[in-house]
Amino acid sequence: MCLDNIAIDNIEIDNMIYENDLAKTILENTSEGIAIADQDGSVLWVNRAFSHITGYGINEIYGKNPRILKSNKHNETFYEEMWHSIEEKGYWEGEIWNRRKDGEVYPEWLLIKAIKDENNKVDKYVSLFRDLYKKYRSKKDLKYKTYYDPLTGLPNRYLLKDRLDLLMAHAKRNNEKLAIVFLDIDRFKRINDTLGYNVGDKLLQVFSSRLKHIFGVDVTISRQGGDEFILIFEDVKGPKEVINHIKKIFKRLREPFKLKDYEIYVTISAGISIYPSDGDGIDNILRSAEVAMYRVKENGRNNYELYEYNMSNEISQQLKIENYMIKALEKKEFILHYQPQVNTITNRVEGAEALIRWHHDEMGYIGPMQFIPLAEETGFILPLGSWILEEAIKDAKEFQKELGDEFIMAVNISAVQLRDENFVGRVKKLLNKYDLSPKSLELEITETHIMTGPELVLRILEELKVMGVKIAIDDFGTGYSSLSYFKDFPIDKLKIDQSFIRDIIKDKNSQGIVLAMIDMTKRLGLISLAEGVESIKELEYLKKHGCDCIQGYFTGRPMDKKDFIQKIKKCDKR
Ligand code: C2E
Ligand code: CA
Ligand code: CA
């Protein structure tokens, strides 16, 4: 909206206010609020609409500075920019939130013009404004909705961009630095999934007010959507200063959030970029902070990280992998390798774990840790997982012909696959197609995957169990759940994570944990398998303490199909 229709540019207000009765009558009766102030900003005259909109009569405001109308919705920079424009261009026009005498905060469209005398010095200031409150209300707070997040009341991504634009211009002019902090609540989705959206929403609200409480109005805090927040710190001297600010948030997060019947501890991942060194435009500087935040997530969350130039190279590498991955299936670039699983008592190979390998023409060998998490994120794990399952079942049949019917094929399954409705049906179909007995197939599911939705997983595992398929819990010990939790799950095997085996010879703690796991596995009537066994010492230690099976470089690295059959035939005559 614009007040051009009032044509203030053409009105010689200075000369006419007191002299021209007609003009005075017009100004007095127009529906726009008008105030005239002297060169120091003290109010000399206001019209009727001014008093009507602000609640202040001429007697209450005469001689005062219009500052008394200030809401605290804008930061200092906003006003600095405004005055800068008035000094440079002679006027400022824009939307501003002010406060009425009764305390209500309202938006207005404001034009401030400096009126100069014959010596080109500012003599008076004229302000004209229109109350936008009704318009906001009648349009169902459309503008408010456009610029503010309804859940938390924080500026949203659009307002953030507007502000960032202003702040960057200001910083550039004054040779200052800005810090942009990209905050993301760790595992927020899990809170939503397990405790419901109401609790999730409440958490976002309380989290926002904690941020506001820590930083007040000097820091722009906005919600980008979901559990993502962006903070802008102005005029920072360097990264250290920002880190000190961030530490305040981490400190406050040591207190739990009390939400309805729950007490929740929350951690965050924060990425920091500095303007102008980490990006010139708005999009670049935001992206740099986001890239740094993703780095924190990759490194285990609950931390902060400063943007480094190399990070964005890594991200583009990831995007490349994502694109190539989809074509790789058609181009038959994936193959399965097999790693033997050996019984510690009989020393026989009881089965193998299928591990995927990807060889790309240009990028070379890409390890599963690089692309499986990406495939899970993008959903590509569904077609890829189906391919893995079919390939492994087909090869299992072949292995059985060569090595005997007892051979068991273990296949890694990701949680995304379990959530696919057709999963159990597909397993059944493939077993039929290749005529493999269900008891020759073992599905490995990680402990953390189970924890993301225990009820659903339990139902699916039970269906698989009824079919006769075996279930192993992978990476056991890394998912913070207790063994007793699994007593209700139809599990056959626990695979003790390799991080516990690595130090088992030297480290008393690792020994204690592993022995407790083996012991409890026995009590629950399950099979224990130690992963990552690399030496005879480790093997002997585990055997001595009753671990049923081992897997690791000591008894065999993952090998392709041909090598696997050859090696096993040579050392394990059945
Ligand atoms: P995982 O299921 O825990 O697989 C065991 C990993 O340990 C494999 O790494 C294996 O090569 C490695 N390993 C085996 N023995 C030793 C040892 O003695 N020492 C050491 N240091 N490492 C050993 P890999 O093949 O790189 O796979 C990494 C992870 O990628 C797997 O961890 C699994 O989570 C995932 N993955 C691999 N193949 C598949 C697949 O077909 N489907 C799914 N969903 N995930 C897969
Ligand atoms: Ca595994
Ligand atoms: Ca494992």
PDB file of C-alpha atoms in Angstrom, residues 9 46 148 152 278 302 313 467 472 483 574:
ATOM      1  CA  ASP A   9       5.594  15.418  -1.734  1.00  0.00           C
ATOM      2  CA  VAL A  46      -1.032  15.920  15.367  1.00  0.00           C
ATOM      3  CA  TYR A 148       4.963 -14.937  11.522  1.00  0.00           C
ATOM      4  CA  THR A 152       5.497 -19.973  18.150  1.00  0.00           C
ATOM      5  CA  ASP A 278      30.996 -17.748   4.487  1.00  0.00           C
ATOM      6  CA  ASN A 302      24.191 -32.554  20.214  1.00  0.00           C
ATOM      7  CA  ASN A 313      32.111 -29.857  -1.434  1.00  0.00           C
ATOM      8  CA  MET A 467       6.669 -68.096   8.632  1.00  0.00           C
ATOM      9  CA  ALA A 472      18.944 -61.189  14.533  1.00  0.00           C
ATOM     10  CA  LEU A 483      18.307 -56.758  26.999  1.00  0.00           C
ATOM     11  CA  ARG A 574      31.046 -80.726   5.131  1.00  0.00           C
TER      12      ARG A 574
END
